[in-house]
Tab-separated table of C-alpha atoms in Angstrom:
chain	number	residue	atom	x	y	z
S	1263	UNK	CA	104.343	86.455	87.464
S	1264	UNK	CA	102.030	85.625	90.587
S	1265	UNK	CA	99.859	88.496	91.819
S	1266	UNK	CA	100.259	89.505	95.501
S	1267	UNK	CA	97.247	90.179	97.656
S	1268	UNK	CA	98.480	92.730	100.045
S	1269	UNK	CA	97.278	95.496	102.406
S	1270	UNK	CA	97.180	98.994	101.025
S	1271	UNK	CA	99.070	102.292	101.927
S	1272	UNK	CA	101.834	104.357	100.346
S	1273	UNK	CA	104.899	103.193	98.773
S	1274	UNK	CA	107.803	102.767	101.222
S	1275	UNK	CA	110.888	100.747	101.200
S	1276	UNK	CA	110.910	97.937	98.643
S	1277	UNK	CA	109.844	95.486	101.357
S	1278	UNK	CA	106.917	97.508	102.315
S	1279	UNK	CA	105.245	96.928	98.841
S	1280	UNK	CA	104.861	92.988	99.094
S	1281	UNK	CA	103.467	90.481	101.233
S	1282	UNK	CA	99.814	89.393	102.029
S	1283	UNK	CA	96.820	90.742	103.477
S	1284	UNK	CA	93.200	91.610	103.340
S	1285	UNK	CA	90.771	94.585	104.015
S	1286	UNK	CA	87.609	94.527	106.046
S	1287	UNK	CA	85.483	97.426	104.477
S	1288	UNK	CA	82.065	98.616	103.979
S	1289	UNK	CA	81.659	98.270	100.129
S	1290	UNK	CA	82.636	101.356	98.049
S	1291	UNK	CA	78.913	101.680	96.856
S	1292	UNK	CA	77.763	101.169	100.512
S	1293	UNK	CA	76.227	103.749	102.890
S	1294	UNK	CA	78.817	105.444	105.258
S	1295	UNK	CA	78.064	105.086	108.911
S	1296	UNK	CA	75.584	102.346	108.127
S	1297	UNK	CA	77.550	99.800	110.341
S	1298	UNK	CA	77.689	97.302	107.378
S	1299	UNK	CA	81.221	95.875	107.167
S	1300	UNK	CA	82.233	94.035	104.032
S	1301	UNK	CA	85.538	92.253	103.155
S	1302	UNK	CA	88.015	93.750	100.576
S	1303	UNK	CA	91.457	92.891	99.467
S	1304	UNK	CA	94.020	95.278	97.970
S	1305	UNK	CA	96.251	94.246	95.165
S	1306	UNK	CA	99.987	95.303	95.078
S	1307	UNK	CA	101.126	93.337	92.205
S	1308	UNK	CA	104.504	92.601	90.639
S	1309	UNK	CA	102.671	91.547	87.460
S	1310	UNK	CA	99.321	91.436	86.205
S	1311	UNK	CA	99.136	87.887	84.764
S	1312	UNK	CA	97.576	86.310	87.836
S	1313	UNK	CA	94.961	88.941	88.528
S	1314	UNK	CA	91.834	87.221	87.016
S	1315	UNK	CA	92.476	84.160	88.895
S	1316	UNK	CA	93.051	85.972	92.109
S	1317	UNK	CA	89.938	87.938	91.599
S	1318	UNK	CA	87.851	85.021	91.124
S	1319	UNK	CA	89.328	83.335	94.165
S	1320	UNK	CA	88.668	86.498	96.319
S	1321	UNK	CA	85.093	86.693	94.998
S	1322	UNK	CA	84.469	82.974	95.706
S	1323	UNK	CA	85.830	83.568	99.233
S	1324	UNK	CA	83.252	86.187	99.898
S	1325	UNK	CA	85.415	89.401	99.503
S	1326	UNK	CA	83.394	92.423	98.517
S	1327	UNK	CA	86.037	94.379	96.714
S	1328	UNK	CA	89.530	94.754	95.241
S	1329	UNK	CA	91.814	97.835	95.460
S	1330	UNK	CA	94.908	98.779	93.338
S	1331	UNK	CA	97.528	101.337	94.033
S	1332	UNK	CA	99.687	103.386	91.815
S	1333	UNK	CA	103.053	102.402	92.868
S	1334	UNK	CA	105.196	100.461	90.139
S	1335	UNK	CA	102.233	99.720	88.003
S	1336	UNK	CA	99.237	101.361	86.380
S	1337	UNK	CA	96.504	101.143	88.745
S	1338	UNK	CA	93.611	100.912	86.311
S	1339	UNK	CA	94.608	97.831	84.202
S	1340	UNK	CA	94.729	95.387	87.126
S	1341	UNK	CA	91.210	96.517	88.128
S	1342	UNK	CA	89.901	96.009	84.581
S	1343	UNK	CA	91.338	92.568	84.449
S	1344	UNK	CA	89.659	91.863	88.058
S	1345	UNK	CA	86.389	93.407	86.943
S	1346	UNK	CA	86.043	91.319	83.768
S	1347	UNK	CA	86.748	88.117	85.721
S	1348	UNK	CA	84.136	88.663	88.335
S	1349	UNK	CA	80.501	89.309	88.600
S	1350	UNK	CA	80.065	91.132	91.994
S	1351	UNK	CA	83.373	92.185	93.186
S	1352	UNK	CA	83.914	95.967	93.513
S	1353	UNK	CA	87.193	97.561	92.206
S	1354	UNK	CA	88.747	100.737	93.024
S	1355	UNK	CA	92.041	102.815	93.073
S	1356	UNK	CA	93.716	103.536	96.273
S	1357	UNK	CA	95.198	105.740	95.118
S	1358	UNK	CA	95.627	106.804	91.604
S	1359	UNK	CA	97.686	110.175	91.203
S	1360	UNK	CA	95.304	112.914	90.125
S	1361	UNK	CA	97.744	115.574	89.108
S	1362	UNK	CA	99.815	113.129	86.914
S	1363	UNK	CA	96.825	113.338	84.514
S	1364	UNK	CA	94.439	115.885	83.022
S	1365	UNK	CA	90.806	115.730	84.307
S	1366	UNK	CA	89.545	114.713	80.817
S	1367	UNK	CA	91.920	111.730	80.656
S	1368	UNK	CA	90.935	110.424	83.978
S	1369	UNK	CA	87.401	111.155	83.664
S	1370	UNK	CA	87.407	108.937	80.431
S	1371	UNK	CA	89.281	106.020	82.248
S	1372	UNK	CA	86.907	106.046	85.065
S	1373	UNK	CA	83.776	106.407	83.007
S	1374	UNK	CA	84.856	103.406	81.004
S	1375	UNK	CA	85.629	101.330	84.028
S	1376	UNK	CA	82.259	102.156	85.666
S	1377	UNK	CA	80.733	100.837	82.570
S	1378	UNK	CA	82.993	97.695	81.898
S	1379	UNK	CA	82.428	96.671	85.496
S	1380	UNK	CA	78.628	97.347	85.657
S	1381	UNK	CA	78.897	99.994	88.169
S	1382	UNK	CA	81.411	98.414	90.384
S	1383	UNK	CA	84.067	100.898	90.100
S	1384	UNK	CA	85.329	103.676	92.748
S	1385	UNK	CA	87.756	106.254	91.760
S	1386	UNK	CA	90.340	106.828	94.669
S	1387	UNK	CA	92.459	109.854	94.184
S	1388	UNK	CA	95.586	111.269	95.862
S	1389	UNK	CA	97.868	114.220	95.150
S	1390	UNK	CA	101.280	112.786	95.574
S	1391	UNK	CA	104.026	115.289	96.589
S	1392	UNK	CA	105.679	118.174	94.671
S	1393	UNK	CA	108.932	116.239	93.853
S	1394	UNK	CA	107.194	113.530	92.251
S	1395	UNK	CA	104.482	115.414	90.259
S	1396	UNK	CA	107.114	117.778	88.896
S	1397	UNK	CA	110.310	115.693	88.547
S	1398	UNK	CA	108.633	112.156	87.882
S	1399	UNK	CA	105.524	113.052	85.957
S	1400	UNK	CA	106.671	116.325	84.650
S	1401	UNK	CA	103.340	118.038	85.511
S	1402	UNK	CA	102.726	121.373	87.285
S	1403	UNK	CA	102.316	121.723	90.952
S	1404	UNK	CA	100.424	124.200	92.911
S	1405	UNK	CA	98.728	124.464	96.440
S	1406	UNK	CA	97.170	120.908	96.379
S	1407	UNK	CA	93.837	121.385	98.105
S	1408	UNK	CA	92.718	124.333	95.727
S	1409	UNK	CA	93.762	122.186	92.828
S	1410	UNK	CA	92.191	118.972	93.976
S	1411	UNK	CA	88.911	120.910	94.696
S	1412	UNK	CA	88.926	122.081	91.098
S	1413	UNK	CA	90.021	118.685	89.778
S	1414	UNK	CA	87.042	116.999	91.298
S	1415	UNK	CA	84.688	119.808	89.964
S	1416	UNK	CA	86.224	119.262	86.569
S	1417	UNK	CA	85.687	115.630	86.604
S	1418	UNK	CA	81.979	115.949	87.592
S	1419	UNK	CA	81.498	118.529	84.898
S	1420	UNK	CA	82.865	116.197	82.278
S	1421	UNK	CA	80.862	113.269	83.434
S	1422	UNK	CA	77.580	115.529	83.354
S	1423	UNK	CA	78.313	116.360	79.943
S	1424	UNK	CA	78.185	112.716	78.797
S	1425	UNK	CA	75.515	111.412	81.183
S	1426	UNK	CA	73.183	114.256	81.192
S	1427	UNK	CA	74.074	116.174	77.959
S	1428	UNK	CA	74.862	119.262	80.102
S	1429	UNK	CA	77.025	121.753	78.002
S	1430	UNK	CA	80.688	121.496	79.038
S	1431	UNK	CA	81.682	124.879	80.142
S	1432	UNK	CA	84.131	124.315	82.865
S	1433	UNK	CA	86.633	127.135	83.425
S	1434	UNK	CA	88.900	127.177	86.516
S	1435	UNK	CA	92.247	128.503	87.489
S	1436	UNK	CA	94.144	125.241	86.633
S	1437	UNK	CA	91.898	123.266	84.321
S	1438	UNK	CA	89.625	124.496	81.367
S	1439	UNK	CA	87.283	121.971	79.445
S	1440	UNK	CA	84.979	123.768	77.104
S	1441	UNK	CA	84.898	121.582	74.057
S	1442	UNK	CA	82.989	118.322	73.735
S	1443	UNK	CA	81.705	117.213	70.265
S	1444	UNK	CA	79.501	114.189	69.606
S	1445	UNK	CA	82.436	112.147	68.031
S	1446	UNK	CA	84.453	112.316	71.384
S	1447	UNK	CA	81.620	111.974	73.838
S	1448	UNK	CA	80.991	108.153	74.953
S	1449	UNK	CA	77.632	107.084	75.381
S	1450	UNK	CA	75.857	107.576	78.634
S	1451	UNK	CA	75.377	104.269	80.785
S	1452	UNK	CA	72.869	103.234	83.514
S	1453	UNK	CA	75.456	103.392	86.318
S	1454	UNK	CA	76.399	106.878	86.276
S	1455	UNK	CA	79.645	108.377	87.408
S	1456	UNK	CA	81.725	106.482	89.933
S	1457	UNK	CA	82.156	107.601	93.429
S	1458	UNK	CA	85.093	109.721	94.151
S	1459	UNK	CA	87.262	109.000	97.241
S	1460	UNK	CA	90.173	111.402	98.215
S	1461	UNK	CA	93.366	110.520	100.169
S	1462	UNK	CA	93.975	113.005	102.966
S	1463	UNK	CA	96.441	113.423	105.820
S	1464	UNK	CA	96.326	117.115	106.797
S	1465	UNK	CA	93.348	119.060	108.065
S	1466	UNK	CA	92.893	121.154	104.986
S	1467	UNK	CA	92.579	118.160	102.463
S	1468	UNK	CA	90.559	116.334	105.183
S	1469	UNK	CA	87.829	119.455	105.262
S	1470	UNK	CA	87.850	119.201	101.410
S	1471	UNK	CA	86.920	115.574	101.636
S	1472	UNK	CA	83.865	116.563	103.750
S	1473	UNK	CA	82.907	119.327	101.250
S	1474	UNK	CA	83.179	117.380	97.664
S	1475	UNK	CA	84.057	113.696	98.199
S	1476	UNK	CA	82.258	110.350	98.424
S	1477	UNK	CA	84.935	108.916	100.785
S	1478	UNK	CA	87.966	109.622	102.666
S	1479	UNK	CA	91.128	107.380	102.251
S	1480	UNK	CA	92.989	107.703	105.614
S	1481	UNK	CA	96.714	107.105	105.500
S	1482	UNK	CA	97.989	104.097	107.182
S	1483	UNK	CA	100.363	106.191	109.192
S	1484	UNK	CA	97.797	107.155	111.807
S	1485	UNK	CA	96.911	106.478	115.398
S	1486	UNK	CA	93.412	106.004	116.997
S	1487	UNK	CA	94.018	109.305	118.855
S	1488	UNK	CA	95.152	111.195	115.683
S	1489	UNK	CA	91.926	109.883	114.059
S	1490	UNK	CA	89.698	110.795	116.626
S	1491	UNK	CA	91.266	114.204	117.680
S	1492	UNK	CA	92.391	115.664	114.288
S	1493	UNK	CA	91.055	113.690	111.440
S	1494	UNK	CA	87.445	113.256	112.032
S	1495	UNK	CA	86.997	116.949	113.475
S	1496	UNK	CA	88.541	118.297	110.207
S	1497	UNK	CA	86.034	116.014	108.235
S	1498	UNK	CA	83.267	117.154	110.288
S	1499	UNK	CA	84.263	120.889	109.614
S	1500	UNK	CA	84.146	120.203	105.762
S	1501	UNK	CA	80.696	118.433	106.068
S	1502	UNK	CA	79.350	121.348	107.889
S	1503	UNK	CA	80.697	123.834	105.541
S	1504	UNK	CA	79.070	121.977	102.729
S	1505	UNK	CA	75.737	121.178	104.499
S	1506	UNK	CA	76.360	117.591	104.247
S	1507	UNK	CA	75.945	114.622	106.802
S	1508	UNK	CA	78.449	112.055	107.956
S	1509	UNK	CA	76.572	109.267	106.143
S	1510	UNK	CA	77.486	110.971	102.822
S	1511	UNK	CA	81.296	110.171	103.300
S	1512	UNK	CA	82.803	106.704	103.756
S	1513	UNK	CA	85.840	106.778	106.057
S	1514	UNK	CA	88.447	104.108	105.071
S	1515	UNK	CA	91.467	103.249	107.131
S	1516	UNK	CA	94.164	100.741	106.117
S	1517	UNK	CA	95.415	100.000	109.808
S	1518	UNK	CA	98.586	98.555	110.517
S	1519	UNK	CA	98.477	95.119	112.160
S	1520	UNK	CA	101.324	92.922	113.517
S	1521	UNK	CA	100.275	89.223	113.810
S	1522	UNK	CA	101.475	85.696	113.371
S	1523	UNK	CA	101.081	82.137	114.523
S	1524	UNK	CA	104.339	81.689	116.141
S	1525	UNK	CA	106.835	83.995	118.118
S	1526	UNK	CA	109.118	84.052	115.277
S	1527	UNK	CA	106.316	85.151	112.812
S	1528	UNK	CA	105.165	87.748	115.418
S	1529	UNK	CA	108.753	89.047	115.778
S	1530	UNK	CA	109.320	89.275	111.928
S	1531	UNK	CA	105.941	91.102	111.677
S	1532	UNK	CA	106.798	93.399	114.342
S	1533	UNK	CA	110.207	94.481	112.819
S	1534	UNK	CA	108.558	95.030	109.334
S	1535	UNK	CA	105.813	97.083	110.775
S	1536	UNK	CA	108.353	99.124	112.893
S	1537	UNK	CA	110.260	99.785	109.453
S	1538	UNK	CA	107.137	100.989	107.901
S	1539	UNK	CA	106.481	103.329	110.787
S	1540	UNK	CA	110.044	104.606	110.821
S	1541	UNK	CA	109.761	105.340	106.968
S	1542	UNK	CA	106.643	107.440	107.168
S	1543	UNK	CA	107.749	109.002	110.409
S	1544	UNK	CA	110.777	110.387	108.703
S	1545	UNK	CA	108.680	112.456	106.214
S	1546	UNK	CA	107.868	116.017	107.289
S	1547	UNK	CA	104.481	115.721	106.006
S	1548	UNK	CA	103.530	113.115	108.493
S	1549	UNK	CA	105.318	114.680	111.610
S	1550	UNK	CA	101.916	116.106	113.104
S	1551	UNK	CA	100.884	112.464	113.918
S	1552	UNK	CA	104.063	112.023	115.819
S	1553	UNK	CA	103.789	115.637	117.439
S	1554	UNK	CA	100.461	114.707	118.775
S	1555	UNK	CA	101.906	111.953	120.997
S	1556	UNK	CA	104.769	114.078	122.063
S	1557	UNK	CA	107.310	112.203	119.980
S	1558	UNK	CA	108.872	115.101	118.233
S	1559	UNK	CA	112.427	113.991	119.133
S	1560	UNK	CA	111.754	110.729	117.303
S	1561	UNK	CA	110.573	112.511	114.273
S	1562	UNK	CA	113.803	114.541	114.214
S	1563	UNK	CA	115.993	111.587	114.521
S	1564	UNK	CA	114.229	109.471	111.781
S	1565	UNK	CA	114.336	112.573	109.384
S	1566	UNK	CA	118.067	113.056	110.034
S	1567	UNK	CA	118.742	109.324	109.314
S	1568	UNK	CA	116.829	109.375	106.289
S	1569	UNK	CA	118.549	112.071	104.518
S	1570	UNK	CA	121.906	110.886	105.724
S	1571	UNK	CA	124.534	108.621	104.137
S	1572	UNK	CA	124.628	105.663	106.597
S	1573	UNK	CA	124.390	102.356	104.879
S	1574	UNK	CA	122.408	101.046	107.387
S	1575	UNK	CA	120.169	103.838	107.895
S	1576	UNK	CA	116.685	101.987	107.353
S	1577	UNK	CA	117.617	99.484	109.989
S	1578	UNK	CA	118.737	102.117	112.317
S	1579	UNK	CA	115.590	103.984	111.794
S	1580	UNK	CA	113.607	100.767	112.498
S	1581	UNK	CA	115.327	100.340	115.658
S	1582	UNK	CA	114.415	103.802	116.796
S	1583	UNK	CA	110.692	102.658	117.009
S	1584	UNK	CA	109.896	101.082	120.251
S	1585	UNK	CA	107.322	98.936	121.384
S	1586	UNK	CA	105.203	101.912	122.927
S	1587	UNK	CA	105.206	103.544	119.417
S	1588	UNK	CA	104.404	100.252	117.650
S	1589	UNK	CA	101.461	99.816	119.840
S	1590	UNK	CA	100.056	103.394	119.235
S	1591	UNK	CA	100.192	102.793	115.318
S	1592	UNK	CA	99.367	99.161	115.104
S	1593	UNK	CA	97.150	96.349	116.398
S	1594	UNK	CA	99.579	93.871	117.865
S	1595	UNK	CA	97.729	90.548	118.483
S	1596	UNK	CA	97.511	86.857	117.786
S	1597	UNK	CA	95.383	85.986	114.780
S	1598	UNK	CA	92.428	84.971	116.896
S	1599	UNK	CA	92.568	88.327	119.001
S	1600	UNK	CA	93.045	90.845	116.039
S	1601	UNK	CA	89.289	91.415	115.440
S	1602	UNK	CA	88.711	92.189	119.152
S	1603	UNK	CA	91.385	94.842	119.223
S	1604	UNK	CA	90.278	96.267	115.728
S	1605	UNK	CA	86.725	96.769	117.332
S	1606	UNK	CA	87.944	98.319	120.432
S	1607	UNK	CA	90.025	101.029	118.624
S	1608	UNK	CA	87.863	101.724	115.563
S	1609	UNK	CA	84.216	100.564	116.086
S	1610	UNK	CA	81.825	103.467	115.284
S	1611	UNK	CA	84.821	105.522	114.018
S	1612	UNK	CA	85.546	104.150	110.543
S	1613	UNK	CA	83.497	102.823	107.894
S	1614	UNK	CA	86.079	100.432	106.226
S	1615	UNK	CA	89.054	99.089	107.904
S	1616	UNK	CA	91.749	97.166	105.925
S	1617	UNK	CA	94.774	95.285	107.277
S	1618	UNK	CA	97.970	96.891	106.443
S	1619	UNK	CA	100.533	94.243	106.615
S	1620	UNK	CA	104.081	95.136	105.471
S	1621	UNK	CA	105.207	91.594	105.637
S	1622	UNK	CA	104.261	88.295	103.823
S	1623	UNK	CA	101.099	86.904	105.146
S	1624	UNK	CA	98.865	84.095	103.937
S	1625	UNK	CA	95.218	84.953	103.372
S	1626	UNK	CA	94.118	82.383	106.031
S	1627	UNK	CA	95.979	84.156	108.740
S	1628	UNK	CA	93.196	86.673	108.642
S	1629	UNK	CA	90.303	84.018	108.648
S	1630	UNK	CA	89.403	84.688	112.253
S	1631	UNK	CA	89.119	88.447	111.530
S	1632	UNK	CA	87.108	87.839	108.391
S	1633	UNK	CA	84.759	85.594	110.480
S	1634	UNK	CA	84.315	88.089	112.971
S	1635	UNK	CA	83.152	90.860	110.708
S	1636	UNK	CA	80.743	88.690	108.590
């Protein structure tokens, strides 16, 4: 099957997982806050057969990286394929579900990908939610911030045992790693452990990013106001608590964008992005974003429809999202004007920006945006 090049984000309705797009981003290995902007693309693939050719094409176009999400396929296999087909393209997960795996299992996969790609891998992790962790993955769930803190510490303890020969004596509340014999220890490699990015929505997880992570994966269901008034202050709190600086954490944002070359394309893109906003807005975990704007009643209506039995509930939910809400969540512009609006909203705020397009869009639709950020 062909591989879709698409914009990142969580899994929504089936239509939200296809389409085309790209990401403008400071490279995973780049310095946060440096002002350097590179070009990435995200792979939401319906199959992995086309990934090598897609990755080579993206590298030839000047893209800096490729990201894969854990939705309906393993997120690591496509990145191995992309990494082996390219020479400089960075590869990363956005996201892999941490709590679906033990730290040892994930440490091994990440260590190997970092080696196979010559230091071009970024490990982006998320928690998922309780229902999926317990009922889909059949794994234990506990308060996610404390568990994720321990998870990252366990990863780094395992990597230190392989890279530096540090005795493995990690004992926490949720994870215990105290055995590592030479037979099962991979050889160290010159690139060291990969950077660890964490996905965060609420303030507690965002503070944790500031304390322990190399990057923040902001959820696409956000607004400029929420980012400035809620997300970044929480990140700064975490940084201060750990004695770290902003330059040590890269902030990445998959921003919703509505664009097209004709009125029909713009209308179709607008409808698709409104459906995406409605889907996320119906989830209680994302309610604070709507509350900040005074849209509590919209959150109530969306949630009620989402758990109801109406056959047309997804359409009805989409239709509740008006143009004011759309403009708060998404850049709405013709292709030549997208870059200016992105800069107006996010310049100096995020270190990476990715187009989150929940509708089919050819790569060349974003050429003016790409040219502006080169």
